[in-house]
Amino acid sequence: MPFAALAAATTPTAHFGLGLAAVGRPGYINLHRDRDLGDDRDADALRARTHELLDAAYAQGVRYVDAARSYGRAEEFLGEWLDARPAFTDLVVGSKWGYTYTADWKVEAEVHEVKDHGLAAFERQREETRDLLGDRLDLYQIHSLTPDSPALADKELHERLAALSAEGVAVGFSTSGPAQADAIRAALAVTVDGAPLFRTVQATYNALETSAGAALAEAHDAGLTVIVKEGMANGRLAGGEAPAVFREIAADAGVGGDAVALALVLHQPWAGVVLSGAATATQLSGNLHAAVVDLGEEQRARLDALVEEPESYWRHRAALPWS
C-alpha cells in the first residue's frame, strides 16, 4: 500500500498533501481566487503555477499529490512534472474518476463538470488517466460518492475496481454533501470475494463541518487511510474571512488562520493525510505551518463552537461563486 511510506515518515509535513483542484482549471469555488491567480489563466500560466506549487511542496516534505479527471488539465500538468523528475519515486500520486470537466477552459460556465459513476465512465476515464500519468498512479478514487450513487451497488464495477487494485493501484473514494457519514458507512460494507474493496476515503472535514468525524474514525479503525479535503472550507477559514476566534488563536501562535484550521484537522487521531488546496507557494507555506501549531483543549473548545449544521454548511458551499 503506497500510504505505508507516509505512515512511517517522521518529517512534520509528510502527512500533508497538495490538492490540484485550484490550479488545474481557470475556474473554481475557493474564495478570492481572482486575487490569488489574477487574470492570466491560460494553460501555460496554470501549468507553470502547478509546477511551481509541486516543486515547493516536494521541497517542504509533502509526499502526496491529489488530482482528478475533472480538475481541468491537472493530471496533464502533474504528469509533465513527474516525467521531468524521475527520481521523485517517494511521491504518492492519487487521482479521481467520476466527473467530466465541461467548462471548456472558462471561469464562468453553465456547467463546470458532469457526474457519472457508471462502469463505462470508469473505463473511459481510467484510460485517460493512464495516458497522462502512466504507471505513476498509486490511488484511484471514486469522485464524490453519495449514498444514492450507483457505484455502491454495481457489482461489475466493483470487480473491475478490484482488478485495478490487484494491478497495484489502490482503490478509494471521496465523499461530498451533508450525508457524507452515510456514504462512508455504505462504502465500508462493499466487498469483493469477501474482502473490503476500498483502501482510502477522502472527505470534507473542518471547523465548520464535522459531521463525518465518527464515520471517518470507523473507516480508520477498519484499516482505511483517511484523506481530509477542504480543511479551510473553501477559504472561509483563511485570511480576513476567518472567524475572529481563528484570528485570535493564530495571532497568539504567530501563524495564519489557515494554519490553525489545518492544525485542528491534524489533531484528529484518524486523519492520515490533510490536503492543502493552495493556489500560491506562499499559501502553501502558510498551510504547512499547521504542523507546528499545538492547539490546547481550551482553544479546541472555542473552535468547536463554530460547527454548523451539515445542511446549512453544504447550502453555503453550493452558493459559492466560481471565480
Coordinates of C-alpha atoms in Angstrom, one line a residue:
M1 CA 0.0 0.0 0.0
P2 CA 1.6 3.3 -1.0
F3 CA 0.5 5.2 2.0
A4 CA 2.6 2.9 4.3
A5 CA 5.5 5.1 3.4
L6 CA 3.7 8.2 4.7
A7 CA 2.6 6.4 7.9
A8 CA 6.3 5.6 8.6
A9 CA 7.6 9.1 7.8
T10 CA 8.8 11.3 10.6
T11 CA 9.0 14.7 9.0
P12 CA 6.4 17.2 10.2
T13 CA 4.9 17.8 6.7
A14 CA 4.9 14.2 5.5
H15 CA 1.2 13.8 6.3
F16 CA 0.2 16.8 4.2
G17 CA -0.9 16.5 0.6
L18 CA -1.3 19.0 -2.2
G19 CA -4.6 19.1 -4.0
L20 CA -4.6 20.5 -7.5
A21 CA -8.3 21.5 -7.8
A22 CA -7.5 25.2 -7.6
V23 CA -4.8 25.3 -10.3
G24 CA -5.7 22.7 -12.9
R25 CA -8.5 24.8 -14.4
P26 CA -9.3 28.5 -14.6
G27 CA -12.5 28.4 -12.5
Y28 CA -13.0 27.1 -9.0
I29 CA -15.0 27.9 -5.9
N30 CA -12.3 29.0 -3.4
L31 CA -12.8 32.5 -2.1
H32 CA -10.6 35.2 -3.5
R33 CA -9.2 33.0 -6.2
D34 CA -9.3 36.0 -8.6
R35 CA -6.9 37.8 -6.3
D36 CA -4.7 34.7 -6.0
L37 CA -4.4 33.9 -9.7
G38 CA -5.1 37.2 -11.4
D39 CA -6.4 37.4 -14.9
D40 CA -3.7 35.3 -16.7
R41 CA -5.2 31.8 -16.5
D42 CA -4.3 30.3 -19.9
A43 CA -3.0 26.8 -19.9
D44 CA 0.7 27.8 -19.9
A45 CA 0.2 30.1 -16.9
L46 CA -1.6 27.4 -14.9
R47 CA 0.9 24.8 -15.9
A48 CA 3.7 27.0 -14.6
R49 CA 1.7 27.7 -11.4
T50 CA 1.1 24.0 -10.9
H51 CA 4.8 23.1 -11.4
E52 CA 5.8 25.9 -9.0
L53 CA 3.5 24.5 -6.3
L54 CA 4.6 20.9 -6.8
D55 CA 8.3 22.0 -6.5
A56 CA 7.5 23.9 -3.4
A57 CA 5.5 21.1 -1.9
Y58 CA 8.1 18.5 -2.5
A59 CA 10.9 20.7 -1.2
Q60 CA 9.0 21.2 2.0
G61 CA 8.4 17.5 2.6
V62 CA 4.9 17.0 1.1
R63 CA 4.7 13.5 -0.3
Y64 CA 1.1 13.1 -1.5
V65 CA -0.5 14.8 -4.6
D66 CA -4.2 14.7 -5.3
A67 CA -5.7 15.3 -8.8
A68 CA -8.9 14.3 -10.6
R69 CA -10.2 13.9 -14.2
S70 CA -12.5 16.9 -13.6
Y71 CA -9.7 19.2 -12.5
G72 CA -9.3 20.6 -16.0
R73 CA -5.7 19.7 -17.1
A74 CA -4.4 18.9 -13.6
E75 CA -3.4 15.3 -14.5
E76 CA -1.6 16.6 -17.6
F77 CA 0.4 19.2 -15.6
L78 CA 1.2 16.7 -12.9
G79 CA 2.3 14.1 -15.5
E80 CA 4.6 16.5 -17.2
W81 CA 6.1 17.5 -13.8
L82 CA 6.7 13.8 -12.9
D83 CA 8.3 13.0 -16.2
A84 CA 10.9 15.7 -15.6
R85 CA 11.6 14.4 -12.1
P86 CA 12.0 10.6 -12.3
A87 CA 14.0 10.5 -9.1
F88 CA 10.9 11.5 -7.0
T89 CA 9.8 7.9 -6.5
D90 CA 8.7 8.6 -2.9
L91 CA 5.8 10.7 -4.0
V92 CA 2.4 9.1 -3.7
V93 CA 0.1 10.1 -6.6
G94 CA -3.7 10.0 -6.3
S95 CA -6.4 10.9 -8.8
K96 CA -10.2 10.6 -9.1
W97 CA -12.7 9.5 -11.7
G98 CA -16.5 10.1 -11.9
Y99 CA -16.8 13.7 -13.1
T100 CA -16.0 15.0 -16.6
Y101 CA -14.7 18.6 -16.9
T102 CA -17.1 20.5 -19.2
A103 CA -16.3 24.2 -18.7
D104 CA -14.1 24.5 -21.9
W105 CA -11.4 26.4 -20.0
K106 CA -13.8 29.2 -18.9
V107 CA -14.1 30.7 -15.5
E108 CA -17.8 31.1 -15.9
A109 CA -19.7 28.2 -17.5
E110 CA -23.2 27.0 -17.3
V111 CA -21.9 23.5 -16.2
H112 CA -18.4 23.0 -14.9
E113 CA -18.5 19.2 -14.5
V114 CA -20.8 16.3 -15.1
K115 CA -21.1 13.4 -12.7
D116 CA -21.2 9.7 -13.9
H117 CA -20.3 6.8 -11.6
G118 CA -21.1 4.1 -14.2
L119 CA -18.8 1.4 -15.4
A120 CA -18.4 2.9 -18.8
A121 CA -17.3 6.2 -17.3
F122 CA -14.7 4.4 -15.2
E123 CA -13.3 2.5 -18.1
R124 CA -13.0 5.7 -20.2
Q125 CA -11.5 7.9 -17.5
R126 CA -9.1 5.2 -16.3
E127 CA -7.6 5.1 -19.8
E128 CA -7.4 8.9 -19.9
T129 CA -5.6 9.0 -16.6
R130 CA -3.3 6.2 -17.7
D131 CA -2.4 8.2 -20.8
L132 CA -1.5 11.2 -18.6
L133 CA 0.1 9.6 -15.5
G134 CA 1.4 6.3 -16.9
D135 CA 2.5 4.0 -14.1
R136 CA 2.9 6.7 -11.5
L137 CA -0.8 6.5 -10.3
D138 CA -0.9 5.0 -6.8
L139 CA -4.5 5.6 -5.9
Y140 CA -7.7 6.0 -8.0
Q141 CA -10.8 7.2 -6.1
I142 CA -14.5 7.4 -7.0
H143 CA -15.1 11.2 -7.0
S144 CA -17.8 12.5 -4.6
L145 CA -19.6 9.3 -3.6
T146 CA -23.0 9.9 -2.1
P147 CA -25.5 7.4 -0.6
D148 CA -27.5 7.3 -3.8
S149 CA -24.5 6.7 -6.1
P150 CA -24.9 3.6 -8.4
A151 CA -21.3 2.9 -7.7
L152 CA -22.2 1.4 -4.3
A153 CA -24.3 -1.4 -5.8
D154 CA -22.6 -2.0 -9.2
K155 CA -21.1 -5.4 -8.8
E156 CA -19.4 -5.3 -12.2
L157 CA -17.8 -2.0 -11.3
H158 CA -16.6 -3.5 -8.0
E159 CA -15.0 -6.4 -9.9
R160 CA -13.2 -4.0 -12.2
L161 CA -12.0 -1.9 -9.3
A162 CA -10.8 -5.0 -7.5
A163 CA -8.8 -5.9 -10.6
L164 CA -7.3 -2.5 -10.7
S165 CA -6.3 -2.9 -7.1
A166 CA -4.7 -6.3 -7.9
E167 CA -2.6 -4.5 -10.5
G168 CA -1.1 -2.3 -7.7
V169 CA -3.3 0.8 -7.8
A170 CA -5.1 1.3 -4.5
V171 CA -8.9 2.0 -4.8
G172 CA -10.6 4.6 -2.7
F173 CA -13.5 7.1 -2.7
S174 CA -14.2 10.7 -1.9
T175 CA -17.4 12.0 -0.4
S176 CA -19.4 15.2 -0.5
G177 CA -22.6 16.7 0.8
P178 CA -24.5 16.6 4.1
A179 CA -24.8 12.7 4.1
Q180 CA -21.0 12.0 4.0
A181 CA -21.2 9.8 7.0
D182 CA -23.9 7.6 5.4
A183 CA -21.8 7.3 2.2
I184 CA -18.7 6.3 4.1
R185 CA -20.5 3.6 6.1
A186 CA -22.1 2.3 2.9
A187 CA -18.8 2.1 1.2
L188 CA -17.2 0.3 4.1
A189 CA -19.7 -2.5 3.6
V190 CA -18.6 -3.0 -0.1
T191 CA -16.7 -6.2 -0.6
V192 CA -15.4 -8.4 -3.4
D193 CA -14.9 -12.1 -2.7
G194 CA -15.3 -11.3 0.9
A195 CA -12.6 -8.7 1.1
P196 CA -13.2 -4.9 1.6
L197 CA -12.8 -3.1 -1.7
F198 CA -11.7 0.4 -0.6
R199 CA -8.4 1.3 1.0
T200 CA -8.8 5.0 1.4
V201 CA -11.6 7.6 2.0
Q202 CA -11.3 11.3 1.2
A203 CA -13.9 13.5 3.0
T204 CA -14.6 17.1 3.8
Y205 CA -13.9 17.9 7.5
N206 CA -13.2 21.3 9.0
A207 CA -14.1 23.5 11.9
L208 CA -17.5 24.3 10.4
E209 CA -18.4 20.8 9.1
T210 CA -17.5 17.9 11.4
S211 CA -20.4 15.6 10.7
A212 CA -18.3 12.9 9.0
G213 CA -16.0 12.6 12.0
A214 CA -17.4 9.5 13.6
A215 CA -17.6 7.6 10.3
L216 CA -14.1 8.6 9.4
A217 CA -12.9 7.2 12.8
E218 CA -14.7 4.0 11.9
A219 CA -13.0 3.9 8.5
H220 CA -9.6 4.4 10.1
D221 CA -10.3 1.6 12.6
A222 CA -11.2 -0.6 9.6
G223 CA -7.8 0.0 8.1
L224 CA -8.5 2.7 5.6
T225 CA -6.3 5.7 5.2
V226 CA -8.3 8.9 5.8
I227 CA -7.6 11.9 3.5
V228 CA -9.1 15.2 4.6
K229 CA -10.1 17.8 2.0
E230 CA -11.5 21.3 2.3
G231 CA -9.9 21.8 5.7
M232 CA -10.3 25.5 5.2
A233 CA -13.8 25.3 4.0
N234 CA -13.0 26.7 0.5
G235 CA -11.4 29.8 2.0
R236 CA -14.0 30.5 4.7
L237 CA -11.4 29.8 7.4
A238 CA -8.5 31.8 6.0
G239 CA -7.4 35.4 6.0
G240 CA -10.0 38.0 6.6
E241 CA -12.8 35.5 6.0
A242 CA -11.8 33.5 9.1
P243 CA -14.0 33.9 12.3
A244 CA -12.5 36.1 15.0
V245 CA -11.5 33.2 17.2
F246 CA -9.3 31.8 14.4
R247 CA -7.5 35.1 14.0
E248 CA -7.0 35.4 17.8
I249 CA -5.6 31.9 18.1
A250 CA -3.4 32.4 15.0
A251 CA -2.0 35.7 16.4
D252 CA -1.1 34.0 19.7
A253 CA 0.7 31.2 17.7
G254 CA 2.4 33.5 15.3
V255 CA 0.8 31.9 12.2
G256 CA -2.1 32.5 9.9
G257 CA -5.7 31.4 10.4
D258 CA -5.2 28.8 7.7
A259 CA -2.6 27.0 9.8
V260 CA -5.0 26.9 12.7
A261 CA -7.7 25.5 10.5
L262 CA -5.5 22.7 9.3
A263 CA -4.0 22.1 12.8
L264 CA -7.5 21.4 14.0
V265 CA -7.8 18.6 11.4
L266 CA -4.3 17.2 12.1
H267 CA -5.4 16.9 15.8
Q268 CA -8.0 14.2 14.8
P269 CA -6.4 10.8 15.5
W270 CA -7.9 9.3 12.4
A271 CA -6.5 11.9 10.0
G272 CA -3.9 10.3 7.8
V273 CA -3.3 12.9 5.1
V274 CA -4.5 16.5 5.2
L275 CA -4.8 18.3 1.9
S276 CA -3.7 21.8 1.1
G277 CA -5.6 23.4 -1.7
A278 CA -3.2 26.3 -2.1
A279 CA -3.1 28.3 -5.2
T280 CA 0.2 30.0 -4.5
A281 CA 3.5 28.9 -3.0
T282 CA 3.1 31.5 -0.2
Q283 CA -0.3 30.0 0.7
L284 CA 1.2 26.5 0.7
S285 CA 4.0 27.5 3.1
G286 CA 1.4 29.1 5.4
N287 CA -0.7 26.0 5.3
L288 CA 2.3 23.8 6.3
H289 CA 2.8 25.8 9.4
A290 CA -0.1 23.8 10.8
A291 CA 2.4 21.1 11.6
V292 CA 3.9 23.2 14.4
V293 CA 0.6 24.6 15.9
D294 CA -0.2 23.0 19.2
L295 CA -3.9 23.6 20.0
G296 CA -4.8 23.3 23.6
E297 CA -8.1 21.9 25.0
E298 CA -9.4 25.4 25.6
Q299 CA -8.6 26.5 22.1
R300 CA -10.2 23.5 20.6
A301 CA -13.3 24.0 22.6
R302 CA -13.6 27.6 21.3
L303 CA -13.3 26.3 17.7
D304 CA -15.9 23.6 18.4
A305 CA -18.4 26.3 19.0
L306 CA -18.2 27.2 15.2
V307 CA -19.7 23.9 13.9
E308 CA -22.7 24.4 11.6
E309 CA -25.5 22.0 10.7
P310 CA -24.4 20.0 7.7
E311 CA -27.4 21.0 5.5
S312 CA -26.6 24.7 6.2
Y313 CA -22.9 24.2 5.5
W314 CA -23.4 22.5 2.2
R315 CA -26.0 25.0 1.1
H316 CA -23.5 27.8 1.7
R317 CA -20.8 25.9 -0.2
A318 CA -23.1 25.3 -3.1
A319 CA -23.8 29.1 -3.3
L320 CA -20.1 30.0 -3.5
P321 CA -19.3 31.6 -6.9
W322 CA -16.8 30.0 -9.4
S323 CA -14.1 32.6 -9.8

